[in-house]
Structure formats: structure tokens, C-alpha cells
N, CA, C and O atoms as a DFTB+ gen file, in Angstrom:
288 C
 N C O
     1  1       0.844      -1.175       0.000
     2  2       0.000       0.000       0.000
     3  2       0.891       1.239       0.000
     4  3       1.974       1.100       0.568
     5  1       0.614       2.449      -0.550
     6  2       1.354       3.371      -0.612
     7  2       0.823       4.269      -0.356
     8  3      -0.184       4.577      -0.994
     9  1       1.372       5.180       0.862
    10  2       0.198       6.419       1.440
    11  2       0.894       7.243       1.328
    12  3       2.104       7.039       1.228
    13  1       0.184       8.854       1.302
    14  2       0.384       9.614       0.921
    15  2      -0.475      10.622       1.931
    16  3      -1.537      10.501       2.542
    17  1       0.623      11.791       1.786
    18  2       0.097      12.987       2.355
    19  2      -0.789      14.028       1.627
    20  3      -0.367      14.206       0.485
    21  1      -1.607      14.585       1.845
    22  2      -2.554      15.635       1.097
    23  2      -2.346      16.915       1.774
    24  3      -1.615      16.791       2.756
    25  1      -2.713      17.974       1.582
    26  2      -3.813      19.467       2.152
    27  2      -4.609      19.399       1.088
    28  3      -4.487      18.705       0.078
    29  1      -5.578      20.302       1.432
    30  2      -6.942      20.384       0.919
    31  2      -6.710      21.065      -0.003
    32  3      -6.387      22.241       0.167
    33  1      -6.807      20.526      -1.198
    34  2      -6.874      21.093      -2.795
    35  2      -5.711      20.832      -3.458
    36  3      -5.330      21.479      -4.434
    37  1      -5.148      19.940      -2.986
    38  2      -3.457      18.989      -3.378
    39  2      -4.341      17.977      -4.775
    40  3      -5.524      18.080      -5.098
    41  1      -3.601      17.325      -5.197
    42  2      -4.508      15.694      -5.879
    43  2      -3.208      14.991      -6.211
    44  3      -2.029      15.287      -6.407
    45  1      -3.964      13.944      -6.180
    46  2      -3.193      12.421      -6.434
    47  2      -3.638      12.084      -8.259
    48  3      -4.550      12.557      -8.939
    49  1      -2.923      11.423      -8.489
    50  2      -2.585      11.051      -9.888
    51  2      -2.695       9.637     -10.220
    52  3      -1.615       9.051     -10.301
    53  1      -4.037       8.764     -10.487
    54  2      -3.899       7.450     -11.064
    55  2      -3.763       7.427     -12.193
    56  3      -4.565       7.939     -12.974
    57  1      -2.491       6.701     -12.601
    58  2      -2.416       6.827     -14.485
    59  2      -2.970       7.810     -15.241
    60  3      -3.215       8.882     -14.688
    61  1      -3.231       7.655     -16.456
    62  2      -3.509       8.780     -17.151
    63  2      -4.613       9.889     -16.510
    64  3      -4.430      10.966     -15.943
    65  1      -5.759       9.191     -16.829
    66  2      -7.165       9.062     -16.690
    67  2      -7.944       9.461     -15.179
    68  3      -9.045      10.011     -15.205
    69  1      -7.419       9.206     -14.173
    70  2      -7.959       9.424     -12.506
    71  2      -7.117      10.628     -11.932
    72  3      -5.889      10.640     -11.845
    73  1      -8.030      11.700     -11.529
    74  2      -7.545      12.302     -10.414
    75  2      -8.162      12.179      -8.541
    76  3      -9.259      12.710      -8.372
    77  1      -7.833      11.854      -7.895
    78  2      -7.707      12.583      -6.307
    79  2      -7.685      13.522      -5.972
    80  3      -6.576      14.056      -5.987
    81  1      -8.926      14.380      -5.430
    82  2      -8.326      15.448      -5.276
    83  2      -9.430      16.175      -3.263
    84  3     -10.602      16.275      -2.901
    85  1      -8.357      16.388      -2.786
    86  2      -8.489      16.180      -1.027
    87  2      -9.478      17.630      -1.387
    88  3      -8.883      18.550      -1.947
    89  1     -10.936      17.811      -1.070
    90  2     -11.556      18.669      -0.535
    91  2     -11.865      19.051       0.449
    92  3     -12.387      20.166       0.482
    93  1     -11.701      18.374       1.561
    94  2     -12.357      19.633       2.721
    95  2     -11.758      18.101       3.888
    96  3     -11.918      16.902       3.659
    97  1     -11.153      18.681       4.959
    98  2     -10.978      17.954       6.332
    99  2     -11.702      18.329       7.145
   100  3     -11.772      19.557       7.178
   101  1     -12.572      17.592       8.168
   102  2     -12.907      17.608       9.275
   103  2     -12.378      16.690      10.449
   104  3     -12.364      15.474      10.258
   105  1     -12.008      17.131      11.474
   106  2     -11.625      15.974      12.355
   107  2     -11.066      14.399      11.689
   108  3     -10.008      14.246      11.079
   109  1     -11.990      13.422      11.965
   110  2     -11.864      11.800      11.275
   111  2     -12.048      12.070       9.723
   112  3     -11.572      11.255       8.933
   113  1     -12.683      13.120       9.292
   114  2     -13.897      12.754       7.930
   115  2     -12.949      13.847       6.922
   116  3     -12.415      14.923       7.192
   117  1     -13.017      12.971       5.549
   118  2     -12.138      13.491       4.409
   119  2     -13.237      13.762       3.478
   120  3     -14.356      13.318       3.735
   121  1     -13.078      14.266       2.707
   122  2     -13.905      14.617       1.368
   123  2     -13.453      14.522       0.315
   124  3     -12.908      15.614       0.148
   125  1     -13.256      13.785      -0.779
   126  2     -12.491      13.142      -1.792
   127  2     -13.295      13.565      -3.114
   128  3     -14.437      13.159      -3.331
   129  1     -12.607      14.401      -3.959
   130  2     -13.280      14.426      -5.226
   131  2     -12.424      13.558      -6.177
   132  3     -11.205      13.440      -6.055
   133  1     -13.319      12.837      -7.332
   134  2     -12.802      11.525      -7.340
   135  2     -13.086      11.907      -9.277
   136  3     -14.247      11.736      -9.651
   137  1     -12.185      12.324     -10.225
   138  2     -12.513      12.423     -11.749
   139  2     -11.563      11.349     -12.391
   140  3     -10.384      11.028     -12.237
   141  1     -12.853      10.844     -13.364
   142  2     -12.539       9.814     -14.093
   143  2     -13.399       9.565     -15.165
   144  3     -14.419      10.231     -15.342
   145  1     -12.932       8.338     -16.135
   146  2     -13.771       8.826     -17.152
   147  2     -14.751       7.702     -16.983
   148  3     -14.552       6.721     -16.266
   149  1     -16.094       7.978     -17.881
   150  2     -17.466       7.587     -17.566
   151  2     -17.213       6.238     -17.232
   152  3     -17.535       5.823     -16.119
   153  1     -16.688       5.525     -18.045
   154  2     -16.510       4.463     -18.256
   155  2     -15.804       3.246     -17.148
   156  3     -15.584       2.062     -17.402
   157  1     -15.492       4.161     -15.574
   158  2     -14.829       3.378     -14.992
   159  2     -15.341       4.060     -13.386
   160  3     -15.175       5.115     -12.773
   161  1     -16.270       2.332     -13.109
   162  2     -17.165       2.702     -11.994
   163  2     -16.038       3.119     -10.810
   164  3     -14.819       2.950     -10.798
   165  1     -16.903       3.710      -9.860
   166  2     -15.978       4.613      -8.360
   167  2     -17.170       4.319      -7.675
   168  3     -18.260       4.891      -7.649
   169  1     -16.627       3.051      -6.985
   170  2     -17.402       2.867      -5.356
   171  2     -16.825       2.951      -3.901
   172  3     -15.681       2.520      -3.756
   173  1     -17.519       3.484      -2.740
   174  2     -16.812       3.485      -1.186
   175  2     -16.834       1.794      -1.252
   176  3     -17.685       1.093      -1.798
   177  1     -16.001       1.501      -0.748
   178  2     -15.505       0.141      -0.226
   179  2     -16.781      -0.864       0.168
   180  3     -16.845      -2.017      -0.257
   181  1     -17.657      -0.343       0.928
   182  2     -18.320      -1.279       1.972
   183  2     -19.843      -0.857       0.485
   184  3     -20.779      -1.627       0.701
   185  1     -20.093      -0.091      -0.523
   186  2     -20.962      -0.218      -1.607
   187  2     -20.783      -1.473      -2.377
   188  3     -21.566      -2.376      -2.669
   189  1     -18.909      -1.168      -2.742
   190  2     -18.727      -2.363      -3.196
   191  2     -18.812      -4.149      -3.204
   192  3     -19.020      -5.109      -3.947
   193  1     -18.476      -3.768      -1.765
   194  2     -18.636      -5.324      -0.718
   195  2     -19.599      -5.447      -1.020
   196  3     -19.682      -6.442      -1.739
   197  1     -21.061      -4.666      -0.799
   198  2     -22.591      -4.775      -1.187
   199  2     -22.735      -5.727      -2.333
   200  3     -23.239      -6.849      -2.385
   201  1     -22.136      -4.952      -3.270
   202  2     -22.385      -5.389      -4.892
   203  2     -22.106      -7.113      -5.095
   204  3     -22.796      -7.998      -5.601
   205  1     -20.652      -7.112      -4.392
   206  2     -19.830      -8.359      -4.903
   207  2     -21.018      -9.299      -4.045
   208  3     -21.631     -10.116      -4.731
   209  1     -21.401      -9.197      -2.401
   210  2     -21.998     -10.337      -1.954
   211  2     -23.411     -10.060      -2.985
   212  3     -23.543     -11.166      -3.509
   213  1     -24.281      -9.361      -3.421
   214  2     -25.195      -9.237      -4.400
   215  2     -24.767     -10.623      -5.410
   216  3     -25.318     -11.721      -5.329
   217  1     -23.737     -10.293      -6.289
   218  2     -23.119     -11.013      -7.422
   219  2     -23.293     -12.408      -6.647
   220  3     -23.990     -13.287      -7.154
   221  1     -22.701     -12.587      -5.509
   222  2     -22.775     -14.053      -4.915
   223  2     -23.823     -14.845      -5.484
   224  3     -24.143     -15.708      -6.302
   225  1     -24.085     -14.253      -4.809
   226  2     -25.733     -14.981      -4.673
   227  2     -26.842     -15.194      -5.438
   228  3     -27.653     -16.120      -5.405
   229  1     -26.774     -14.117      -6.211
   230  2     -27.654     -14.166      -7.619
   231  2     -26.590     -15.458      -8.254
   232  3     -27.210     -16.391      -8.765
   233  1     -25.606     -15.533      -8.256
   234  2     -25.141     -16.007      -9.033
   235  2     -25.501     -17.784      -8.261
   236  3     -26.074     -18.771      -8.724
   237  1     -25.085     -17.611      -7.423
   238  2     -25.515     -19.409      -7.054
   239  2     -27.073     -19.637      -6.976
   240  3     -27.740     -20.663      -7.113
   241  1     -27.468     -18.180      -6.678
   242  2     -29.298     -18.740      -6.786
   243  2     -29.581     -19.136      -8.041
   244  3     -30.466     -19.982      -8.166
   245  1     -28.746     -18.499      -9.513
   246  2     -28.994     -19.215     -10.587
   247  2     -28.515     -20.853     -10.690
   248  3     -28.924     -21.920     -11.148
   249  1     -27.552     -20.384     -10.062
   250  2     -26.618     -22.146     -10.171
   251  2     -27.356     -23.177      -9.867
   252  3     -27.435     -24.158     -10.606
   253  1     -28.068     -23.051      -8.580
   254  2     -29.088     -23.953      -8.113
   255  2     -30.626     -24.068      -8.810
   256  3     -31.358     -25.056      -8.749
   257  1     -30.926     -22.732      -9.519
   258  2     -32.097     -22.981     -10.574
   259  2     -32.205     -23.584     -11.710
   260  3     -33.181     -23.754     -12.439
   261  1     -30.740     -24.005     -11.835
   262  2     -30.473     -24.507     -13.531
   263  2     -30.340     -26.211     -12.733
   264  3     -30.845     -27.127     -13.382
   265  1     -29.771     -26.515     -11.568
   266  2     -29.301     -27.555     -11.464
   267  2     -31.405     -28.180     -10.930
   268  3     -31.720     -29.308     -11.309
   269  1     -31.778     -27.891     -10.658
   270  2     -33.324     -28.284     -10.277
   271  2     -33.938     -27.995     -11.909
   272  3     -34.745     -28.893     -12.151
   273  1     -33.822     -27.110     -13.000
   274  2     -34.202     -27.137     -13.772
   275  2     -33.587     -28.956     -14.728
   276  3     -34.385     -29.769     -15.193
   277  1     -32.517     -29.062     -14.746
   278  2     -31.889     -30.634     -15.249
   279  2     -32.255     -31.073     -14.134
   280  3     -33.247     -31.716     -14.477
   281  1     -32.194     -31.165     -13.304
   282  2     -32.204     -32.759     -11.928
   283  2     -34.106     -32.937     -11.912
   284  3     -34.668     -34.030     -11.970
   285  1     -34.668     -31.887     -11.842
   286  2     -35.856     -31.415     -11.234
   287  2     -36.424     -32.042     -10.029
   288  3     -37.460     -31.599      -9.533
């Protein structure tokens, strides 16, 4: 992992295409403006986690609908 220091209105640089850029500190809480192009989703961590256990499960609830659809 590679961390990095900010002030507010600094930015970070992902490859071409992504900027970071530190908007506003409070105490614990950061404010992150986050540009990129359309084409490349930007989720908080624990949205993501959401999504992937989502994917789970749809995905084995199909697994098990196809296997009762052949076995029945």
C-alpha cells in the first residue's frame, strides 16, 4: 500500500485518466473528489462489498435454478 500525504486542494494522480483530489478535512472525515472517465465505476468500499456479496448470490441462486431445472 502506498500512502500519501494531502492538504486540501493537493490531488493524487492514477495513471492517465484518474484524479484525487483532497476537498475539505474535518476531524476523522475526508472529502475526496474523485474524476474519471465515464466508463470506470468509483465505489466506497463497503458499496462495493454490497455489490460483490449481491453477485454471490444471484449467481448461485442461478446455479441452483439450472441444477433443479436438469435434476428437477
Amino acid at each position: 500500500m502506498l500512502i500519501l500525504s494531502r492538504k486540501v486542494d493537493e490531488k493524487i494522480r492514477i495513471g492517465n485518466d484518474i484524479s484525487l483530489t483532497i476537498i475539505e478535512v474535518h476531524g476523522d472525515f475526508v472529502k475526496i473528489g474523485v474524476e474519471a472517465p465515464k466508463n470506470v465505476k468509483v465505489f466506497r468500499q463497503e458499496v462495493y462489498d454490497e455489490i460483490q456479496a449481491e453477485n454471490r448470490a444471484a449467481a448461485s441462486r442461478s446455479s441452483e435454478d439450472a441444477l433443479k431445472k436438469l435434476f428437477g
